[in-house]
Amino acid sequence: MPIEIPTLNFIALAPPLIVIGTALLVLLFDLAVTDKRVLGYLGLVGVVIAAGVSIAMGPRPATTFQAMAISDGYALFFNLVFLATAGLSILIAIDYLERHDLQRGEYYALLLFSASGMMLMAAATDLIVVFLGLEIMSVALYILAGFNWRQLASAEAAMKYFILGAFASAFFLYGAALTYGATGTTNLNQIGLWLSGGNSDPMALVGLGLLLAGFAFKVAAVPFQWWTPDVYQGAPTSVTAFMSVGAKGAGFAALIRVLRSGFGDSAYSADWALAAAVLAVLTMTFGNLAALPQKDVKRMLGYSSIAHAGYILVGVAAASESGVRGVLFYLLAYAFMNVGAFAVASALERRGEFSTTQRDYAGLSQREPLLAVAMTVFMLSLTGMPPLVGFWGKLFVFRAAVEAGMSWLAIVGVINSAVSAFYYLGVVVQMYMRAPAEYSPRLVGEESDAKKPAAVNLEVAIGTAVLLAMLLTVVLGLWPGPVASLVTMMPLG
Amino acid sequence: MTAVPTSWFLLLSAILFVIGAGGVLLRRNVLIMLMSVEMMMNAVNLTFIALSRHLSSLTGQIFVFMVMAVAAVEVAVGLAILIELNRLRATTDVDDVSSLKG
């Protein structure tokens, strides 16, 4: 039998390949360049080129590598979400790493590798590729979480993330194995074909459950959320900004494709919709209630990110085209507002300290009025106040739930948004209604400058990240039309 | 001589997977937790190979190669993280590493 030459359409995977190529260039230049900030800007150039190529490719579906991956509108839209997140995170990291004396070239390479894994997950149409994308993303993130290697908290975050991440990967794999056993294939479209033919097998149902558990871990849904606050708090803030949006978005990208292409038209479609609805209720309620008493802003944002996973799960539970569109819009909105919030938090961190408490925000409106305005915008948008972009994200996912006959789910979501206002607005109250002098020392040897407020040194790159995120949060909030119509042109291929 | 039925392999790998999961959840030594995760991965590999033979399809075996490669990568990174942690605090017990709470 002659061996056929396989058709390898590399163009279809151009955006992740460009990102990988940039990461390799960063590693190469790392040997020669002494000012590592240059590497950050090099990474940024790669990210911008990859985003440009994604836009230029347009939403024409093209499969590649024997239908193991596809470049459809859905994947390209997710590319934009991940590249926006990566770009803003690189801008934050350039100054953040410099200030904390962590500047290393590997950082940017790892961040780009991780982003390429996320893009691969969104493009994957085969469980093997989903798994590989998941691991490319996760392994780089484990290292990044421990990048602040002199601090115990960072090493602890890396260890917890690693053990629980590998644990979840095993669940995902077992789910993939059982699905393969039932359907005889790992290709999502063929799994969908087999299941839509009226076939059913208890092994496929168990497999679906295990796949759901694996993804629930990656997107930090209850009851797989234990790692989230610790990892978000312990990791360097620039990494937290990246993974809070990137890992969550990639998890949802692959989850939705597996559920819709694989299990969408099957005897189990009502089962997974109900499971997603239950997860959504538990996740948003737990995230919001746990965020209420938090004093450390990074930890509070960690719990809030659990709540946001819950809101996005509402769109998944709707199990409809409009639900998918809502999730797409929500994740783009979340990329800007959440990375923006972390950008402000990292701008306020003083040298040698790796977190900010509520007190560090006291009187910020007098010290740094622009930063206070930006943080207010992000907090209001995360709450879901109109006319900011977070409002539209919530509106689209909740509307999809109502259309799918799950009004109760939308009501739970709205109540949860009201609860979340308490802790988001708590930060705003600190910034505008407390005097800066309320800052008190946290360390014993710090009495000498006890009355001195936290020094804000807003560098160029972080400032640019804050400004860009704020502009996009406001502009897309006032003018959501283009993105909302773009999302409708981006169906699953 | 009768062939071993596929269901026996599936049962064995399910038992191995549960033992591994139990190890991660119950043991407090990071090294043993790491080994338990490896055990879960290898239980899945056994499932894949048994199903691959049962279905006469090569996909399962290819998946196993991918899993083995990824498992090696994970061990490399995991041990690096462990060494880093051990430098900062000489322990492999997860209960001794709990600065993050709340």
Tab-separated table of C-alpha atoms in Angstrom, chain A residues 9-394:
chain	number	residue	atom	x	y	z
A	9	ASN	CA	-2.506	23.251	5.626
A	10	PHE	CA	-0.110	25.243	7.781
A	11	ILE	CA	-1.785	28.500	6.780
A	12	ALA	CA	-4.897	27.516	8.727
A	13	LEU	CA	-2.824	27.445	11.906
A	14	ALA	CA	-0.780	30.552	11.041
A	15	PRO	CA	-1.669	32.613	14.169
A	16	PRO	CA	-0.465	30.053	16.757
A	17	LEU	CA	2.546	29.247	14.572
A	18	ILE	CA	3.515	32.936	14.452
A	19	VAL	CA	3.258	33.093	18.238
A	20	ILE	CA	5.436	29.976	18.621
A	21	GLY	CA	7.953	31.414	16.155
A	22	THR	CA	8.097	34.645	18.140
A	23	ALA	CA	8.644	32.686	21.349
A	24	LEU	CA	11.584	30.863	19.753
A	25	LEU	CA	13.018	34.186	18.546
A	26	VAL	CA	12.698	35.537	22.086
A	27	LEU	CA	14.644	32.537	23.405
A	28	LEU	CA	17.296	33.085	20.752
A	29	PHE	CA	17.691	36.832	21.340
A	30	ASP	CA	17.719	36.200	25.079
A	31	LEU	CA	21.285	34.946	24.614
A	32	ALA	CA	22.476	38.207	23.061
A	33	VAL	CA	20.331	40.993	24.477
A	34	THR	CA	21.194	42.391	27.901
A	35	ASP	CA	18.168	44.681	28.272
A	36	LYS	CA	15.435	42.074	28.578
A	37	ARG	CA	12.685	44.661	28.120
A	38	VAL	CA	13.508	44.521	24.415
A	39	LEU	CA	12.359	40.888	24.424
A	40	GLY	CA	9.025	41.974	25.832
A	41	TYR	CA	8.532	44.413	22.981
A	42	LEU	CA	9.632	41.717	20.500
A	43	GLY	CA	6.935	39.438	21.917
A	44	LEU	CA	4.456	42.264	21.589
A	45	VAL	CA	5.294	42.641	17.894
A	46	GLY	CA	4.651	38.916	17.373
A	47	VAL	CA	1.329	39.172	19.160
A	48	VAL	CA	0.237	42.114	17.020
A	49	ILE	CA	1.253	40.313	13.788
A	50	ALA	CA	-0.630	37.165	14.857
A	51	ALA	CA	-3.718	39.249	15.620
A	52	GLY	CA	-3.456	40.966	12.241
A	53	VAL	CA	-3.161	37.599	10.457
A	54	SER	CA	-6.174	36.283	12.412
A	55	ILE	CA	-8.266	39.220	11.251
A	56	ALA	CA	-6.995	38.935	7.668
A	57	MET	CA	-7.871	35.233	7.501
A	58	GLY	CA	-11.574	35.944	7.942
A	59	PRO	CA	-14.194	33.458	9.122
A	60	ARG	CA	-13.834	30.949	6.272
A	61	PRO	CA	-13.589	27.495	7.884
A	62	ALA	CA	-10.506	25.552	6.822
A	63	THR	CA	-9.626	22.201	8.344
A	64	THR	CA	-6.062	21.047	8.577
A	65	PHE	CA	-3.978	18.053	9.687
A	66	GLN	CA	-6.562	15.396	8.772
A	67	ALA	CA	-9.397	17.384	10.383
A	68	MET	CA	-7.600	17.512	13.719
A	69	ALA	CA	-7.795	21.304	13.820
A	70	ILE	CA	-9.872	23.952	12.127
A	71	SER	CA	-9.562	27.663	11.586
A	72	ASP	CA	-13.135	28.883	11.710
A	73	GLY	CA	-14.567	32.158	12.931
A	74	TYR	CA	-14.891	30.742	16.425
A	75	ALA	CA	-11.193	29.908	16.651
A	76	LEU	CA	-10.175	33.232	15.116
A	77	PHE	CA	-12.297	35.204	17.563
A	78	PHE	CA	-10.720	33.313	20.449
A	79	ASN	CA	-7.299	34.077	18.940
A	80	LEU	CA	-8.134	37.757	19.332
A	81	VAL	CA	-9.192	37.257	22.969
A	82	PHE	CA	-5.970	35.397	23.827
A	83	LEU	CA	-3.737	37.780	21.879
A	84	ALA	CA	-5.328	40.826	23.511
A	85	THR	CA	-4.745	39.211	26.903
A	86	ALA	CA	-1.184	38.248	26.044
A	87	GLY	CA	-0.392	41.688	24.645
A	88	LEU	CA	-1.705	43.554	27.689
A	89	SER	CA	0.011	41.085	30.032
A	90	ILE	CA	3.352	41.580	28.281
A	91	LEU	CA	2.962	45.355	28.680
A	92	ILE	CA	2.304	44.862	32.397
A	93	ALA	CA	5.192	42.414	32.776
A	94	ILE	CA	7.817	44.646	31.102
A	95	ASP	CA	7.674	47.129	33.993
A	96	TYR	CA	6.466	44.794	36.711
A	97	LEU	CA	9.364	42.356	36.351
A	98	GLU	CA	11.835	45.253	36.198
A	99	ARG	CA	10.517	46.711	39.437
A	100	HIS	CA	10.605	43.401	41.302
A	101	ASP	CA	13.982	42.414	39.904
A	102	LEU	CA	12.541	39.389	38.092
A	103	GLN	CA	13.349	40.448	34.535
A	104	ARG	CA	14.245	37.312	32.553
A	105	GLY	CA	13.855	36.586	28.871
A	106	GLU	CA	12.243	33.188	29.480
A	107	TYR	CA	9.220	34.923	30.924
A	108	TYR	CA	8.103	36.275	27.561
A	109	ALA	CA	8.879	33.004	25.764
A	110	LEU	CA	6.822	31.010	28.285
A	111	LEU	CA	3.959	33.478	28.080
A	112	LEU	CA	3.918	33.189	24.275
A	113	PHE	CA	4.108	29.377	24.390
A	114	SER	CA	1.200	29.376	26.787
A	115	ALA	CA	-0.791	31.667	24.474
A	116	SER	CA	-0.094	29.352	21.520
A	117	GLY	CA	-1.484	26.438	23.556
A	118	MET	CA	-4.645	28.419	24.212
A	119	MET	CA	-5.061	29.182	20.517
A	120	LEU	CA	-4.551	25.519	19.685
A	121	MET	CA	-7.276	24.551	22.160
A	122	ALA	CA	-9.731	26.895	20.447
A	123	ALA	CA	-8.846	25.458	17.023
A	124	ALA	CA	-8.785	21.776	18.036
A	125	THR	CA	-11.390	19.438	16.587
A	126	ASP	CA	-9.813	16.277	17.950
A	127	LEU	CA	-9.434	15.269	21.577
A	128	ILE	CA	-5.717	14.596	21.029
A	129	VAL	CA	-5.147	18.192	19.923
A	130	VAL	CA	-7.344	19.531	22.738
A	131	PHE	CA	-5.142	17.607	25.170
A	132	LEU	CA	-1.899	18.836	23.615
A	133	GLY	CA	-3.101	22.451	23.592
A	134	LEU	CA	-4.217	22.107	27.200
A	135	GLU	CA	-0.797	20.846	28.248
A	136	ILE	CA	1.196	23.393	26.214
A	137	MET	CA	-0.800	26.096	27.953
A	138	SER	CA	-0.711	24.545	31.429
A	139	VAL	CA	2.939	23.505	31.658
A	140	ALA	CA	4.033	27.038	30.714
A	141	LEU	CA	1.611	28.460	33.272
A	142	TYR	CA	2.934	26.189	36.054
A	143	ILE	CA	6.396	27.652	35.523
A	144	LEU	CA	5.101	31.216	35.222
A	145	ALA	CA	3.156	30.863	38.489
A	146	GLY	CA	6.438	30.050	40.215
A	147	PHE	CA	8.407	32.713	38.372
A	148	ASN	CA	8.915	34.787	41.509
A	149	TRP	CA	11.336	32.150	42.675
A	150	ARG	CA	12.650	33.947	45.779
A	151	GLN	CA	9.225	34.024	47.426
A	152	LEU	CA	7.696	31.021	49.138
A	153	ALA	CA	4.196	32.131	48.132
A	154	SER	CA	5.058	31.905	44.446
A	155	ALA	CA	6.658	28.455	44.739
A	156	GLU	CA	3.666	27.320	46.761
A	157	ALA	CA	1.278	28.636	44.102
A	158	ALA	CA	3.235	26.818	41.402
A	159	MET	CA	3.173	23.549	43.337
A	160	LYS	CA	-0.549	23.707	44.062
A	161	TYR	CA	-1.344	24.643	40.481
A	162	PHE	CA	0.884	21.887	39.161
A	163	ILE	CA	-0.431	19.021	41.325
A	164	LEU	CA	-4.074	19.940	40.850
A	165	GLY	CA	-3.584	20.769	37.176
A	166	ALA	CA	-2.020	17.385	36.458
A	167	PHE	CA	-4.784	15.758	38.506
A	168	ALA	CA	-7.412	17.471	36.343
A	169	SER	CA	-5.555	16.543	33.143
A	170	ALA	CA	-5.804	12.893	34.199
A	171	PHE	CA	-9.575	13.271	34.549
A	172	PHE	CA	-9.767	14.892	31.129
A	173	LEU	CA	-7.720	12.040	29.657
A	174	TYR	CA	-9.862	9.356	31.232
A	175	GLY	CA	-12.916	11.085	29.815
A	176	ALA	CA	-11.283	11.163	26.383
A	177	ALA	CA	-10.397	7.458	26.669
A	178	LEU	CA	-13.941	6.408	27.556
A	179	THR	CA	-15.431	8.588	24.826
A	180	TYR	CA	-13.020	6.957	22.402
A	181	GLY	CA	-14.044	3.535	23.646
A	182	ALA	CA	-17.724	4.238	23.113
A	183	THR	CA	-17.532	6.005	19.768
A	184	GLY	CA	-14.352	4.497	18.292
A	185	THR	CA	-12.905	7.895	17.399
A	186	THR	CA	-11.330	10.931	19.005
A	187	ASN	CA	-12.478	13.335	16.306
A	188	LEU	CA	-15.156	15.637	17.710
A	189	ASN	CA	-17.215	15.804	14.517
A	190	GLN	CA	-17.200	12.016	14.153
A	191	ILE	CA	-18.124	11.633	17.814
A	192	GLY	CA	-21.000	14.008	17.079
A	193	LEU	CA	-21.953	11.974	14.011
A	194	TRP	CA	-21.959	8.715	15.978
A	195	LEU	CA	-24.023	10.147	18.829
A	196	SER	CA	-26.534	11.933	16.595
A	197	GLY	CA	-27.277	8.607	14.863
A	198	GLY	CA	-29.320	7.634	17.915
A	199	ASN	CA	-26.454	5.653	19.393
A	200	SER	CA	-25.811	5.833	23.079
A	201	ASP	CA	-23.470	4.081	25.426
A	202	PRO	CA	-23.129	4.512	29.197
A	203	MET	CA	-19.364	4.664	28.644
A	204	ALA	CA	-19.823	7.852	26.574
A	205	LEU	CA	-21.897	9.401	29.363
A	206	VAL	CA	-19.201	8.650	31.972
A	207	GLY	CA	-16.618	9.999	29.533
A	208	LEU	CA	-18.623	13.196	29.115
A	209	GLY	CA	-18.800	13.598	32.884
A	210	LEU	CA	-15.024	13.175	33.265
A	211	LEU	CA	-14.317	15.604	30.407
A	212	LEU	CA	-16.610	18.139	32.107
A	213	ALA	CA	-14.731	17.679	35.390
A	214	GLY	CA	-11.388	18.265	33.672
A	215	PHE	CA	-12.600	21.460	32.011
A	216	ALA	CA	-14.370	22.648	35.166
A	217	PHE	CA	-10.974	22.614	36.844
A	218	LYS	CA	-9.357	24.685	34.097
A	219	VAL	CA	-12.078	27.344	34.154
A	220	ALA	CA	-12.181	27.279	37.993
A	221	ALA	CA	-15.796	26.170	38.421
A	222	VAL	CA	-17.124	24.913	41.775
A	223	PRO	CA	-16.407	22.222	43.051
A	224	PHE	CA	-13.022	22.313	41.264
A	225	GLN	CA	-12.046	25.825	42.339
A	226	TRP	CA	-9.937	25.243	45.477
A	227	TRP	CA	-6.663	26.075	43.789
A	228	THR	CA	-7.795	29.391	42.294
A	229	PRO	CA	-7.427	31.923	45.155
A	230	ASP	CA	-4.083	30.523	46.334
A	231	VAL	CA	-2.575	30.388	42.868
A	232	TYR	CA	-3.855	33.838	41.889
A	233	GLN	CA	-2.515	35.347	45.102
A	234	GLY	CA	0.857	33.629	45.083
A	235	ALA	CA	1.741	34.025	41.407
A	236	PRO	CA	3.340	37.286	40.219
A	237	THR	CA	0.543	39.766	39.440
A	238	SER	CA	1.518	40.010	35.783
A	239	VAL	CA	1.050	36.226	35.498
A	240	THR	CA	-2.250	36.284	37.386
A	241	ALA	CA	-3.560	38.859	34.911
A	242	PHE	CA	-2.656	36.583	32.010
A	243	MET	CA	-3.932	33.288	33.359
A	244	SER	CA	-7.121	34.625	34.917
A	245	VAL	CA	-8.403	35.422	31.426
A	246	GLY	CA	-6.311	33.157	29.199
A	247	ALA	CA	-6.655	29.830	30.982
A	248	LYS	CA	-10.338	30.457	31.623
A	249	GLY	CA	-10.985	31.482	28.034
A	250	ALA	CA	-9.105	28.494	26.613
A	251	GLY	CA	-10.968	26.134	28.923
A	252	PHE	CA	-14.282	27.530	27.740
A	253	ALA	CA	-13.188	27.538	24.087
A	254	ALA	CA	-12.438	23.805	24.141
A	255	LEU	CA	-15.340	22.963	26.459
A	256	ILE	CA	-17.910	24.590	24.175
A	257	ARG	CA	-16.499	22.923	21.073
A	258	VAL	CA	-16.463	19.510	22.745
A	259	LEU	CA	-20.006	19.957	24.017
A	260	ARG	CA	-21.470	21.463	20.836
A	261	SER	CA	-19.600	19.582	18.083
A	262	GLY	CA	-19.173	16.333	20.002
A	263	PHE	CA	-22.126	15.968	22.328
A	264	GLY	CA	-24.421	18.680	20.938
A	265	ASP	CA	-26.865	16.570	18.974
A	266	SER	CA	-26.966	13.529	21.228
A	267	ALA	CA	-29.100	11.794	23.817
A	268	TYR	CA	-26.984	13.579	26.414
A	269	SER	CA	-27.449	17.197	25.322
A	270	ALA	CA	-30.059	17.851	28.020
A	271	ASP	CA	-27.790	16.231	30.613
A	272	TRP	CA	-24.797	18.458	30.014
A	273	ALA	CA	-26.937	21.580	29.748
A	274	LEU	CA	-28.396	20.805	33.177
A	275	ALA	CA	-24.949	19.984	34.584
A	276	ALA	CA	-23.620	23.325	33.275
A	277	ALA	CA	-26.592	25.145	34.810
A	278	VAL	CA	-25.995	23.548	38.224
A	279	LEU	CA	-22.260	24.305	38.002
A	280	ALA	CA	-23.093	27.900	37.015
A	281	VAL	CA	-25.310	28.468	40.067
A	282	LEU	CA	-22.804	26.915	42.488
A	283	THR	CA	-19.843	28.690	40.915
A	284	MET	CA	-21.177	32.222	40.844
A	285	THR	CA	-22.730	31.991	44.303
A	286	PHE	CA	-19.598	30.559	45.897
A	287	GLY	CA	-17.276	32.986	44.094
A	288	ASN	CA	-19.240	36.054	45.121
A	289	LEU	CA	-19.810	35.044	48.741
A	290	ALA	CA	-16.156	34.082	49.207
A	291	ALA	CA	-14.961	37.347	47.650
A	292	LEU	CA	-16.945	39.507	50.095
A	293	PRO	CA	-14.645	39.349	53.157
A	294	GLN	CA	-11.318	39.472	51.250
A	295	LYS	CA	-8.828	42.202	52.193
A	296	ASP	CA	-6.128	41.290	49.668
A	297	VAL	CA	-7.198	42.662	46.312
A	298	LYS	CA	-5.453	39.947	44.296
A	299	ARG	CA	-7.228	37.276	46.301
A	300	MET	CA	-10.524	39.113	45.968
A	301	LEU	CA	-10.058	39.217	42.178
A	302	GLY	CA	-9.243	35.493	42.345
A	303	TYR	CA	-12.606	34.737	43.945
A	304	SER	CA	-14.306	37.179	41.593
A	305	SER	CA	-12.843	35.259	38.651
A	306	ILE	CA	-14.597	32.141	39.995
A	307	ALA	CA	-17.850	34.121	39.970
A	308	HIS	CA	-17.221	35.185	36.377
A	309	ALA	CA	-16.678	31.557	35.366
A	310	GLY	CA	-20.172	31.033	36.771
A	311	TYR	CA	-21.676	33.803	34.618
A	312	ILE	CA	-19.997	32.378	31.521
A	313	LEU	CA	-21.309	28.909	32.366
A	314	VAL	CA	-24.809	30.410	32.159
A	315	GLY	CA	-24.116	30.977	28.458
A	316	VAL	CA	-22.846	27.382	28.112
A	317	ALA	CA	-25.946	26.031	29.859
A	318	ALA	CA	-28.180	27.859	27.378
A	319	ALA	CA	-26.850	25.323	24.816
A	320	SER	CA	-27.732	27.553	21.867
A	321	GLU	CA	-26.063	29.656	19.201
A	322	SER	CA	-26.894	32.826	21.098
A	323	GLY	CA	-25.385	31.296	24.235
A	324	VAL	CA	-22.102	30.715	22.400
A	325	ARG	CA	-22.185	34.277	21.078
A	326	GLY	CA	-22.787	35.563	24.592
A	327	VAL	CA	-19.776	33.612	25.867
A	328	LEU	CA	-17.569	34.981	23.073
A	329	PHE	CA	-18.573	38.565	23.818
A	330	TYR	CA	-18.256	38.018	27.559
A	331	LEU	CA	-14.722	36.646	27.298
A	332	LEU	CA	-13.525	39.560	25.164
A	333	ALA	CA	-15.083	41.984	27.657
A	334	TYR	CA	-13.557	40.049	30.548
A	335	ALA	CA	-10.123	40.176	28.906
A	336	PHE	CA	-10.102	43.983	28.958
A	337	MET	CA	-11.733	44.661	32.308
A	338	ASN	CA	-9.984	41.944	34.315
A	339	VAL	CA	-6.495	42.411	32.881
A	340	GLY	CA	-7.050	46.135	33.406
A	341	ALA	CA	-7.905	45.613	37.069
A	342	PHE	CA	-4.775	43.494	37.534
A	343	ALA	CA	-2.737	46.146	35.697
A	344	VAL	CA	-3.813	48.752	38.264
A	345	ALA	CA	-3.116	46.303	41.101
A	346	SER	CA	0.375	45.609	39.764
A	347	ALA	CA	1.027	49.335	39.280
A	348	LEU	CA	0.289	49.895	42.979
A	349	GLU	CA	2.572	47.140	44.255
A	350	ARG	CA	5.692	48.467	45.870
A	351	ARG	CA	9.101	47.001	45.261
A	352	GLY	CA	9.520	43.743	47.132
A	353	GLU	CA	5.818	43.367	47.915
A	354	PHE	CA	3.676	41.135	45.802
A	355	SER	CA	0.146	42.019	46.720
A	356	THR	CA	-2.042	45.008	47.513
A	357	THR	CA	-4.604	45.195	50.295
A	358	GLN	CA	-7.700	47.341	50.261
A	359	ARG	CA	-5.772	49.885	52.375
A	360	ASP	CA	-3.273	50.493	49.589
A	361	TYR	CA	-6.153	51.960	47.594
A	362	ALA	CA	-7.166	54.447	50.289
A	363	GLY	CA	-7.225	57.965	48.928
A	364	LEU	CA	-5.888	56.925	45.542
A	365	SER	CA	-8.121	59.546	43.939
A	366	GLN	CA	-5.962	62.235	45.530
A	367	ARG	CA	-2.610	60.613	44.894
A	368	GLU	CA	-3.186	59.262	41.379
A	369	PRO	CA	-6.511	60.503	40.010
A	370	LEU	CA	-6.103	58.793	36.626
A	371	LEU	CA	-5.320	55.407	38.118
A	372	ALA	CA	-8.317	55.786	40.446
A	373	VAL	CA	-10.598	56.565	37.494
A	374	ALA	CA	-9.282	53.530	35.610
A	375	MET	CA	-9.794	51.214	38.588
A	376	THR	CA	-13.317	52.591	39.060
A	377	VAL	CA	-14.108	51.828	35.418
A	378	PHE	CA	-12.820	48.255	35.771
A	379	MET	CA	-14.667	47.644	39.036
A	380	LEU	CA	-17.960	48.993	37.660
A	381	SER	CA	-17.538	46.982	34.468
A	382	LEU	CA	-16.828	43.788	36.435
A	383	THR	CA	-19.985	44.485	38.451
A	384	GLY	CA	-21.895	44.774	35.185
A	385	MET	CA	-22.899	48.442	35.265
A	386	PRO	CA	-24.124	49.968	32.014
A	387	PRO	CA	-22.787	51.489	29.849
A	388	LEU	CA	-19.543	49.556	30.325
A	389	VAL	CA	-18.582	46.477	28.365
A	390	GLY	CA	-19.144	44.085	31.274
A	391	PHE	CA	-22.830	44.968	31.224
A	392	TRP	CA	-23.263	43.802	27.630
A	393	GLY	CA	-21.421	40.560	28.307
A	394	LYS	CA	-23.770	39.742	31.160
